[in-house]
XYZ file of N, CA and C in Angstrom:
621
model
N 14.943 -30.160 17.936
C 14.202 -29.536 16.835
C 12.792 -30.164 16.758
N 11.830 -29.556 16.784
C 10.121 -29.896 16.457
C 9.876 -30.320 15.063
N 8.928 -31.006 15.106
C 8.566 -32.296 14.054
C 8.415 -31.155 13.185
N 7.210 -29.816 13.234
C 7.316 -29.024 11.983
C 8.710 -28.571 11.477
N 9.660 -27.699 12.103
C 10.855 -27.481 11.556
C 11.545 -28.272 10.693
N 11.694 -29.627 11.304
C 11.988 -30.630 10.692
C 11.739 -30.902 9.237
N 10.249 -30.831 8.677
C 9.622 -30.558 7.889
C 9.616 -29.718 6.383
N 9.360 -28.762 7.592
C 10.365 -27.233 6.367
C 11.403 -27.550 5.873
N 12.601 -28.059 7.039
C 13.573 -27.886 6.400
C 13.604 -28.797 5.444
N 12.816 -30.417 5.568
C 13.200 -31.666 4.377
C 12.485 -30.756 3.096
N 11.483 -30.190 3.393
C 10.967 -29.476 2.159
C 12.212 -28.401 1.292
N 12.620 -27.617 1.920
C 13.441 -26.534 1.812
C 14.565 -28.023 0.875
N 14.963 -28.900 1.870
C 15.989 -29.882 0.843
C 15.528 -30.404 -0.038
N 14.174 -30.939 -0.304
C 14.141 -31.470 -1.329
C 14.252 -30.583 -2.755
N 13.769 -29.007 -2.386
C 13.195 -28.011 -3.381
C 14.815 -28.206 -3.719
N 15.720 -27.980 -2.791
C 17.144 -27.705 -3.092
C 17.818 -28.325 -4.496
N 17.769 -29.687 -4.143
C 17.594 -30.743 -5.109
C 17.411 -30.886 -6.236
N 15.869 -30.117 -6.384
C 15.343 -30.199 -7.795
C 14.935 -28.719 -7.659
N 15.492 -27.658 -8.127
C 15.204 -26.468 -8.115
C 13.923 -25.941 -9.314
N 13.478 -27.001 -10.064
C 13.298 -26.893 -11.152
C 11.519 -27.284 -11.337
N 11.581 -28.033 -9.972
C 10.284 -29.087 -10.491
C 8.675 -28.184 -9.468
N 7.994 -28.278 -10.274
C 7.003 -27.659 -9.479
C 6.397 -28.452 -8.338
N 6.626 -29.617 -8.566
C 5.803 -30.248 -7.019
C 6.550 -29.866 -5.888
N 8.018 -29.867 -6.006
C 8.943 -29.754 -5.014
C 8.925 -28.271 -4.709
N 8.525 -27.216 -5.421
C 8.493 -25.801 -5.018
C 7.450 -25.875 -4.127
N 6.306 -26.220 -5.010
C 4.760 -26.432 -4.289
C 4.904 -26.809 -2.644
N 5.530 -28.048 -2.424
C 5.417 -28.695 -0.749
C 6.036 -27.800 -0.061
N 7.095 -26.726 -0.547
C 7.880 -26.200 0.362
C 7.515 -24.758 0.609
N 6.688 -24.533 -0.447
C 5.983 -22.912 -0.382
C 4.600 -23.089 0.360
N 4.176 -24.246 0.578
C 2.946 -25.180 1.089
C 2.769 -24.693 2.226
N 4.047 -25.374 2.803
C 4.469 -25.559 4.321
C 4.736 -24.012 4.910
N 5.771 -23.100 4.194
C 5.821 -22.159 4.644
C 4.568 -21.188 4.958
N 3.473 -21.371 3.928
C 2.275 -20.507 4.082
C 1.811 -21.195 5.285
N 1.649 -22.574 5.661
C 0.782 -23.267 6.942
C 1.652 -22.414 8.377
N 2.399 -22.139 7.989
C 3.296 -21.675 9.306
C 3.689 -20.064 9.448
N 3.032 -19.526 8.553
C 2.377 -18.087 8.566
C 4.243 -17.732 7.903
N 4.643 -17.987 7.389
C 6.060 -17.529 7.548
C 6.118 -16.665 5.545
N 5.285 -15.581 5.866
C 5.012 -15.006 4.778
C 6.021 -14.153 3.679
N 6.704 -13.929 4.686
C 7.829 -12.725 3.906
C 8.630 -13.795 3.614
N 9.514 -15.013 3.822
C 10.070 -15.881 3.492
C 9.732 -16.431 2.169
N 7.893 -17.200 2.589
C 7.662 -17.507 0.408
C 7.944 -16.842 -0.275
N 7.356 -15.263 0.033
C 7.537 -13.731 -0.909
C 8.726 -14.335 -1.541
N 10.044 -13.876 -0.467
C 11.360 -14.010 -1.203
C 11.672 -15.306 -2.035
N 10.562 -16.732 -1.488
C 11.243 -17.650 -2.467
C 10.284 -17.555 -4.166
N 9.356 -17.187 -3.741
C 8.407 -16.968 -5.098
C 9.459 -15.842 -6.017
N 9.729 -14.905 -5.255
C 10.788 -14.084 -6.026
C 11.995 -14.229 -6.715
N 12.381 -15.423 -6.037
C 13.782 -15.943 -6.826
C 13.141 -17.054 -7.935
N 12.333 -17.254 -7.297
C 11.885 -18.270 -8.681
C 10.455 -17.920 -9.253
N 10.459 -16.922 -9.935
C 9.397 -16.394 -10.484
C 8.283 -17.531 -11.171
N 8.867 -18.211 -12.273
C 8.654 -18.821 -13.100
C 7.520 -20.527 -12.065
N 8.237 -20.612 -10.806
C 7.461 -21.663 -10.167
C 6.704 -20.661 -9.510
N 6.259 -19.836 -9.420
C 5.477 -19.145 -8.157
C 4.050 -18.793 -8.180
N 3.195 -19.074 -7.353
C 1.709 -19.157 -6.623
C 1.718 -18.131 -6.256
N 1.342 -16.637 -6.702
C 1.311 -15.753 -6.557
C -0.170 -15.457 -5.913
N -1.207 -16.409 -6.173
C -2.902 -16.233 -6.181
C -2.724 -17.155 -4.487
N -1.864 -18.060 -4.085
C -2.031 -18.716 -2.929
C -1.292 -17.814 -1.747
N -0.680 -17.168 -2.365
C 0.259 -15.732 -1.312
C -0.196 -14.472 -1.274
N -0.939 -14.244 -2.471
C -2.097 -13.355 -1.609
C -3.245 -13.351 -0.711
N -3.889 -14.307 -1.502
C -4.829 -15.222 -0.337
C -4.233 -15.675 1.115
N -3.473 -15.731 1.565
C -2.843 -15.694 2.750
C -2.371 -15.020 3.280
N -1.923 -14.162 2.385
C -1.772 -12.414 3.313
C -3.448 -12.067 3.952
N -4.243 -12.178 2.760
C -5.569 -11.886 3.046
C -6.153 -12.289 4.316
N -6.059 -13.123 4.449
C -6.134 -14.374 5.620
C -5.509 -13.635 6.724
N -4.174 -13.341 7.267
C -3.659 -12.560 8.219
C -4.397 -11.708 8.646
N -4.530 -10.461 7.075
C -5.000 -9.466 7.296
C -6.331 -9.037 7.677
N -7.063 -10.152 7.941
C -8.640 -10.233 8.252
C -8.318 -10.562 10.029
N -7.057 -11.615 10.111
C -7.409 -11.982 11.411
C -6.992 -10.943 12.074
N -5.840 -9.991 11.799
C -5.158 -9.143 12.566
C -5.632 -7.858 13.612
N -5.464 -7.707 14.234
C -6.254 -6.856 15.637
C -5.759 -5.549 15.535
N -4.360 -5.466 15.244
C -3.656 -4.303 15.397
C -4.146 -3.403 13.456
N -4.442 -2.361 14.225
C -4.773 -1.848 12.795
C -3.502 -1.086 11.957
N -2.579 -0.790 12.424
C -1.593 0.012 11.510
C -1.341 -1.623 10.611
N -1.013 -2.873 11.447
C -0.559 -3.351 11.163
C -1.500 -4.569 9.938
N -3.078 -4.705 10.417
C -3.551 -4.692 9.539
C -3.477 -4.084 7.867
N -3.330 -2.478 7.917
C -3.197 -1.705 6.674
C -1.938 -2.224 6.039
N -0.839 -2.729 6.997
C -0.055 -3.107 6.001
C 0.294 -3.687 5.563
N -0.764 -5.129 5.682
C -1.104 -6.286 5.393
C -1.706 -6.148 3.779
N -2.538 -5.093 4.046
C -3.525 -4.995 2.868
C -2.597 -4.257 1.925
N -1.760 -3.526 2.083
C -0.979 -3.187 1.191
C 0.260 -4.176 0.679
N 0.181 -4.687 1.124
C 1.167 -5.873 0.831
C 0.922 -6.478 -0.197
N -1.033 -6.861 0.074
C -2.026 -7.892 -1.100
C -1.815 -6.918 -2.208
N -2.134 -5.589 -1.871
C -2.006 -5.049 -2.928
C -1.244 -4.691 -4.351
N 0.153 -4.654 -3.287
C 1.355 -4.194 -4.247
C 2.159 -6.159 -4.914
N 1.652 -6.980 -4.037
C 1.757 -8.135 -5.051
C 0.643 -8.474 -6.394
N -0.486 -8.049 -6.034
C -1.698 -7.561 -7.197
C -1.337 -6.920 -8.162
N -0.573 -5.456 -7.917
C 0.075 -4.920 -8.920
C 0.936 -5.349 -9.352
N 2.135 -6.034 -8.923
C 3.748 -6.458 -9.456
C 3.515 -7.305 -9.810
N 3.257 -8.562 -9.336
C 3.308 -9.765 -9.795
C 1.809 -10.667 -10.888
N 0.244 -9.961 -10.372
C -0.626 -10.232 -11.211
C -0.896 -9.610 -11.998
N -0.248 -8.231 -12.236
C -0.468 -6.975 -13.414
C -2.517 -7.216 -13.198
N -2.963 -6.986 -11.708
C -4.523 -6.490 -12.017
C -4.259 -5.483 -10.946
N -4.610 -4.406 -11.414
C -5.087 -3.181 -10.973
C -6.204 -2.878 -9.819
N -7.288 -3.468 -10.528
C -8.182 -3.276 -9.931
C -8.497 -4.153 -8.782
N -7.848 -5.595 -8.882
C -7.531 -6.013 -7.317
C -6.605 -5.297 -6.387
N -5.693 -4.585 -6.767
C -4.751 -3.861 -6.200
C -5.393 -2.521 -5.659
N -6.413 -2.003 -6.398
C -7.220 -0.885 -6.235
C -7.947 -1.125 -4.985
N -8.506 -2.160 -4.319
C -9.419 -2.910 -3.555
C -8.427 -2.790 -2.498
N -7.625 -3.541 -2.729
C -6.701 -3.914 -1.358
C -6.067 -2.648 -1.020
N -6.116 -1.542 -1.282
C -5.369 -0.285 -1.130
C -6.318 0.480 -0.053
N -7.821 0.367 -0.620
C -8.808 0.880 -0.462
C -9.141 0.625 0.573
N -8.842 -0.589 1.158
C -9.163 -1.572 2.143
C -7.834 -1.280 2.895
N -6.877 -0.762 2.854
C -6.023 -0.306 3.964
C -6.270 0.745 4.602
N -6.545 1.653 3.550
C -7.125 3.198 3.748
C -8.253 3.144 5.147
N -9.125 2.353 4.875
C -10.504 1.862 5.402
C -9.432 1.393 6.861
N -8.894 0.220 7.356
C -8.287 0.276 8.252
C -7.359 0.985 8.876
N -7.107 2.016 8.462
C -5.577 2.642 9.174
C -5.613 3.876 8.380
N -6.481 4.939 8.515
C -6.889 5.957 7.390
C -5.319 6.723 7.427
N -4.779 6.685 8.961
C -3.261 7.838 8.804
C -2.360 7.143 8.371
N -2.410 6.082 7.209
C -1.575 4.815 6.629
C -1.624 6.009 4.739
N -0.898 6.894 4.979
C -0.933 7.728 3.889
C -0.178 6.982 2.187
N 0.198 6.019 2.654
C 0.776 5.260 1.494
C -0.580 4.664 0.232
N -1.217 4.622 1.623
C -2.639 3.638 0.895
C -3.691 4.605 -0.139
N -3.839 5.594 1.358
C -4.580 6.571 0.086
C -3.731 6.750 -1.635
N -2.034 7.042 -1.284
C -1.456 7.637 -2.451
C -2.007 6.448 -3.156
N -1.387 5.406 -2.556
C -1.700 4.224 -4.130
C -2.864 4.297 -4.394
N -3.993 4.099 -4.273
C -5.550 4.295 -4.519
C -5.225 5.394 -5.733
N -4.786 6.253 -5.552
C -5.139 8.020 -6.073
C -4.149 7.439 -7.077
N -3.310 6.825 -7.377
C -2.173 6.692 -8.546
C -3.224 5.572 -9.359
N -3.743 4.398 -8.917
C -4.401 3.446 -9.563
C -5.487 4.406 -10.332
N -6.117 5.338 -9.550
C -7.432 5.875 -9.768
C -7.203 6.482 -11.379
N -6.392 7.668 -10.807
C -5.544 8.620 -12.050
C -5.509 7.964 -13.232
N -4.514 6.307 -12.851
C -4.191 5.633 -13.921
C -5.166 5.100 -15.161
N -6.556 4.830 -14.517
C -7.814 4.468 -14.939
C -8.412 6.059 -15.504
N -7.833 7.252 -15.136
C -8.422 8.505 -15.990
C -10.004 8.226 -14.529
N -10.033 8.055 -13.653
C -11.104 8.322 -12.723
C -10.983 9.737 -11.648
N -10.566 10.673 -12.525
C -10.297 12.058 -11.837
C -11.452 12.449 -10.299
N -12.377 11.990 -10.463
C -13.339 12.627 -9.814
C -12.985 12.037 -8.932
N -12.916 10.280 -8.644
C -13.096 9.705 -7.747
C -12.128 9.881 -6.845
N -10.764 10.037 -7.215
C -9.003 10.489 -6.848
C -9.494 11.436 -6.054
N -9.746 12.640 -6.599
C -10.551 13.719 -5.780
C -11.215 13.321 -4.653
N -12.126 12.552 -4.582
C -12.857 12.683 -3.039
C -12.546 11.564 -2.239
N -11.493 10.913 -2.764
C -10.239 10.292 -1.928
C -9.438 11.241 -1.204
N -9.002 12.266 -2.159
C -7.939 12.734 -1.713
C -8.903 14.086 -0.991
N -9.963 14.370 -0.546
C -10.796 15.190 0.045
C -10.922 14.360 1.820
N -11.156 12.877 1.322
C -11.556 12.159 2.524
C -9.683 12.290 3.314
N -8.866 11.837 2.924
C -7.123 12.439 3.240
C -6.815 14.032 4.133
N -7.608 14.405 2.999
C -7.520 15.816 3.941
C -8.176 16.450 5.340
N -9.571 15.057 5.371
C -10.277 15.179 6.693
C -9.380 15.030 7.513
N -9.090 13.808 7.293
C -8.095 13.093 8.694
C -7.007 13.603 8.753
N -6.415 14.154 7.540
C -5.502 14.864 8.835
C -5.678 16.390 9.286
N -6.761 16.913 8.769
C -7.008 17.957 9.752
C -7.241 17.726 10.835
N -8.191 16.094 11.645
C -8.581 15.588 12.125
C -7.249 15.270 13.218
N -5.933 14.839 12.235
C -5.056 14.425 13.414
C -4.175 15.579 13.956
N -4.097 16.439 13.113
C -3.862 17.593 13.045
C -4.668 18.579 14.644
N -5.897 18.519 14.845
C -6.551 19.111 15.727
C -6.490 18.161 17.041
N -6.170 16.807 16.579
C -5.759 15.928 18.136
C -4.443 16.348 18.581
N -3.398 16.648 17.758
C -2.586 16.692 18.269
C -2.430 17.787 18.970
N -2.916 19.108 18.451
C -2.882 20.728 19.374
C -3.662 20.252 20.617
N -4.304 19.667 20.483
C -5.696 19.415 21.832
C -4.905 18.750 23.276
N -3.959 17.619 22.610
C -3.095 16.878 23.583
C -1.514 17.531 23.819
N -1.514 18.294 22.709
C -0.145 19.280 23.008
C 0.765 18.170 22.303
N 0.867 17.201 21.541
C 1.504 16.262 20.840
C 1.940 17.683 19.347
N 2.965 16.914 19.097
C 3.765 17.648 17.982
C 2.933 16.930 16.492
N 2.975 18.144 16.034
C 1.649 18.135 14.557
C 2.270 18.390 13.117
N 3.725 18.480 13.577
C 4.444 19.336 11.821
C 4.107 17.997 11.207
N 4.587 16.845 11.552
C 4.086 15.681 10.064
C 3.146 15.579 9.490
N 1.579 15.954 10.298
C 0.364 16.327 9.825
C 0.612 17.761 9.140
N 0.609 18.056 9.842
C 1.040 19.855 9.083
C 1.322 19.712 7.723
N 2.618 19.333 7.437
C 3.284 19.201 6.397
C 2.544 18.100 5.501
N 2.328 17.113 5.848
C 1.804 16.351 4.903
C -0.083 16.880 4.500
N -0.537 17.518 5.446
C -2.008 18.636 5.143
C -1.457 19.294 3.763
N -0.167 20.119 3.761
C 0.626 20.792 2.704
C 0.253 20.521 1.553
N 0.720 18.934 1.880
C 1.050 17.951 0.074
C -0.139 17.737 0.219
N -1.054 17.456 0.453
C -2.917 17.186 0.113
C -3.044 18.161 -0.884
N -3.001 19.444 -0.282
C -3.724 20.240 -0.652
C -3.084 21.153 -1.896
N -1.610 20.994 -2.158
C -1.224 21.198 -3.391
C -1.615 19.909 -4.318
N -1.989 18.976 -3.652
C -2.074 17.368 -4.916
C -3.400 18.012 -5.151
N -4.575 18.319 -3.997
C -5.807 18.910 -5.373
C -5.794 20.285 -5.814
N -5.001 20.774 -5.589
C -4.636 21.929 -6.593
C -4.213 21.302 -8.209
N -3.303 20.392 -7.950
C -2.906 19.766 -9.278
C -4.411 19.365 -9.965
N -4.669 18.154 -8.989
C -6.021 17.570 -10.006
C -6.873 19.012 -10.117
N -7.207 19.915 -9.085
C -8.108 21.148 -9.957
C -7.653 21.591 -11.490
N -6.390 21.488 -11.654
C -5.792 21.800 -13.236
C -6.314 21.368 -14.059
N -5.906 19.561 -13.426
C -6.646 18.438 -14.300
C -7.998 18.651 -15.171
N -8.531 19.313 -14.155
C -9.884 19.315 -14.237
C -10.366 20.312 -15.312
N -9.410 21.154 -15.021
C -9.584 22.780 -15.828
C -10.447 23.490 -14.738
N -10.366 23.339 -13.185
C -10.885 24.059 -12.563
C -9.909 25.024 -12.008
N -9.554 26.427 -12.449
C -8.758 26.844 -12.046
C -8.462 27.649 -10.735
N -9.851 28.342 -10.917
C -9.940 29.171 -9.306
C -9.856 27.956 -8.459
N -10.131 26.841 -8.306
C -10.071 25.910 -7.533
C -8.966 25.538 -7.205
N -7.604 25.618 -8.361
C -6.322 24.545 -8.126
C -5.810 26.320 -7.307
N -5.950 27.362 -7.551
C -5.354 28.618 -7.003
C -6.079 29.040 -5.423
N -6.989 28.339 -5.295
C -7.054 28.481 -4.508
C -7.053 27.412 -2.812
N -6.340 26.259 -3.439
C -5.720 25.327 -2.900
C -4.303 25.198 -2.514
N -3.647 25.915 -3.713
C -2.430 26.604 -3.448
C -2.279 27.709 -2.628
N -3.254 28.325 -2.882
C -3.311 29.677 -1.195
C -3.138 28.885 -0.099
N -3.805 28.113 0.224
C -4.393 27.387 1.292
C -3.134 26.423 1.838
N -2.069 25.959 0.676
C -1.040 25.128 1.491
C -0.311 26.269 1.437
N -0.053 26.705 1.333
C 0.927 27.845 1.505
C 0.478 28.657 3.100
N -0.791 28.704 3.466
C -1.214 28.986 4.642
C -0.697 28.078 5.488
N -0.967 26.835 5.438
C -0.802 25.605 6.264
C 0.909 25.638 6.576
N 1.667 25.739 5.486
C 3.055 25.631 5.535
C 3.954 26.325 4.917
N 4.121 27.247 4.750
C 4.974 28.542 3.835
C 6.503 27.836 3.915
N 6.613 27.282 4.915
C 8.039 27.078 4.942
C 8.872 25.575 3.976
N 8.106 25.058 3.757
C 8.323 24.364 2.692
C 7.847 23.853 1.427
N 7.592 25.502 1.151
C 6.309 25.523 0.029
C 6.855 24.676 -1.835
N 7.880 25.091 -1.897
C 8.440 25.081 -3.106
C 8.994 23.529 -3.338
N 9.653 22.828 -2.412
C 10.095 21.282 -2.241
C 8.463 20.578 -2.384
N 7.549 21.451 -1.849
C 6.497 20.244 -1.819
C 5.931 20.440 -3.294
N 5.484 21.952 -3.801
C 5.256 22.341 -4.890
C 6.201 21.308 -6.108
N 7.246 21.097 -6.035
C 8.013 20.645 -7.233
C 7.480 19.253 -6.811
N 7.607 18.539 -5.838
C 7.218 17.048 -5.606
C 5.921 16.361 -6.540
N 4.917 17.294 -6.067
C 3.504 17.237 -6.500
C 3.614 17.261 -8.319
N 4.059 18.315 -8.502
C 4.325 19.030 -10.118
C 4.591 18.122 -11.099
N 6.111 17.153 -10.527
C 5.987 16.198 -10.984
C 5.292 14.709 -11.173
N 4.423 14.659 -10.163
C 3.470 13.378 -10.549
C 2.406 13.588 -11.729
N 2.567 15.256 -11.903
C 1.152 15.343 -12.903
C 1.678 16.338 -14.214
């Protein structure tokens, strides 16, 4: 066994020990962040809410997610910062950032846009949701037209083009723009007739 393992684990025993005491959480949530072993603190910060460095485990996701090369895997780094921003720091608007910032890396990372567009909504920022969810609809027309070009199969773009374009039909409501939300609804119904009504009720209910 290597001198770090070693380490962890006396940490991991001492925390054992004193389940209670913050220095002893501290060295052992310490160690795990020095050794990139991220999803592990997650779960121990989670069992012990009450000891947990929630501001030193995002900051180290952050950290990953800057060094990381691979971009899907980047975005889901940043969503990670994010959705601990939301759960565990109740701030929004850091969570808003880090969403934004996945979107920005890994635009066909469709989780990121939604959260953005739910934070946005949540703040009553209708407009801005909108040309989020306008910039959403580029790309995947965008992946949408790579895929016919390479002969690659397109229904997940397809279908998810669908739900875009009934979600700004909804916000056109929002808006009180109506020829706008009717005529967005033409338009997924063009894109996908065949699962018009499952996506229709999906959407219906977020708003």
């Amino acid at each position: 066994m290597d001198s770090m393992k070693e380490q962890i684990i006396a940490c991991q025993e001492a925390f054992e020990r004193h389940p209670e005491d913050q220095e002893a959480f501290d060295r052992y949530s310490d160690i795990l962040l020095e050794n990139n072993e991220l999803q592990a603190v997650i779960r121990l910060a989670m069992e012990h809410e009450k000891l947990a460095r929630w501001e030193k485990i995002i900051a180290k996701a952050t950290q990953l997610a800057q060094q990381e090369a691979d971009k899907p895997r980047q975005s889901q780094l940043f969503m990670l910062c994010g959705n601990l921003c939301e759960r565990w720091l109740k701030n929004n608007d850091y969570a808003l950032k880090y969403y934004q910032q996945a979107a920005k890396s890994f635009p066909l990372n469709a989780k990121s846009f939604d959260a953005s567009r739910r934070l946005l909504t949540l703040k009553g920022d209708h407009k801005q949701a909108v040309r989020l969810l306008q910039l959403e609809m580029q790309v995947m027309e965008e992946a949408v037209s790579r895929c016919r070009e390479s002969g690659e199969d397109a229904k997940a773009f397809i279908l998810h083009e669908a739900e875009l374009c009934y979600e700004m039909s909804a916000y056109c409501r929002v808006l009180n723009l109506t020829e706008g939300a009717n005529d967005f609804e033409k338009k997924a119904r063009m894109i996908n007739n065949d699962h018009v009504e499952a996506i229709k009720a999906g959407i219906d209910a977020k708003y």
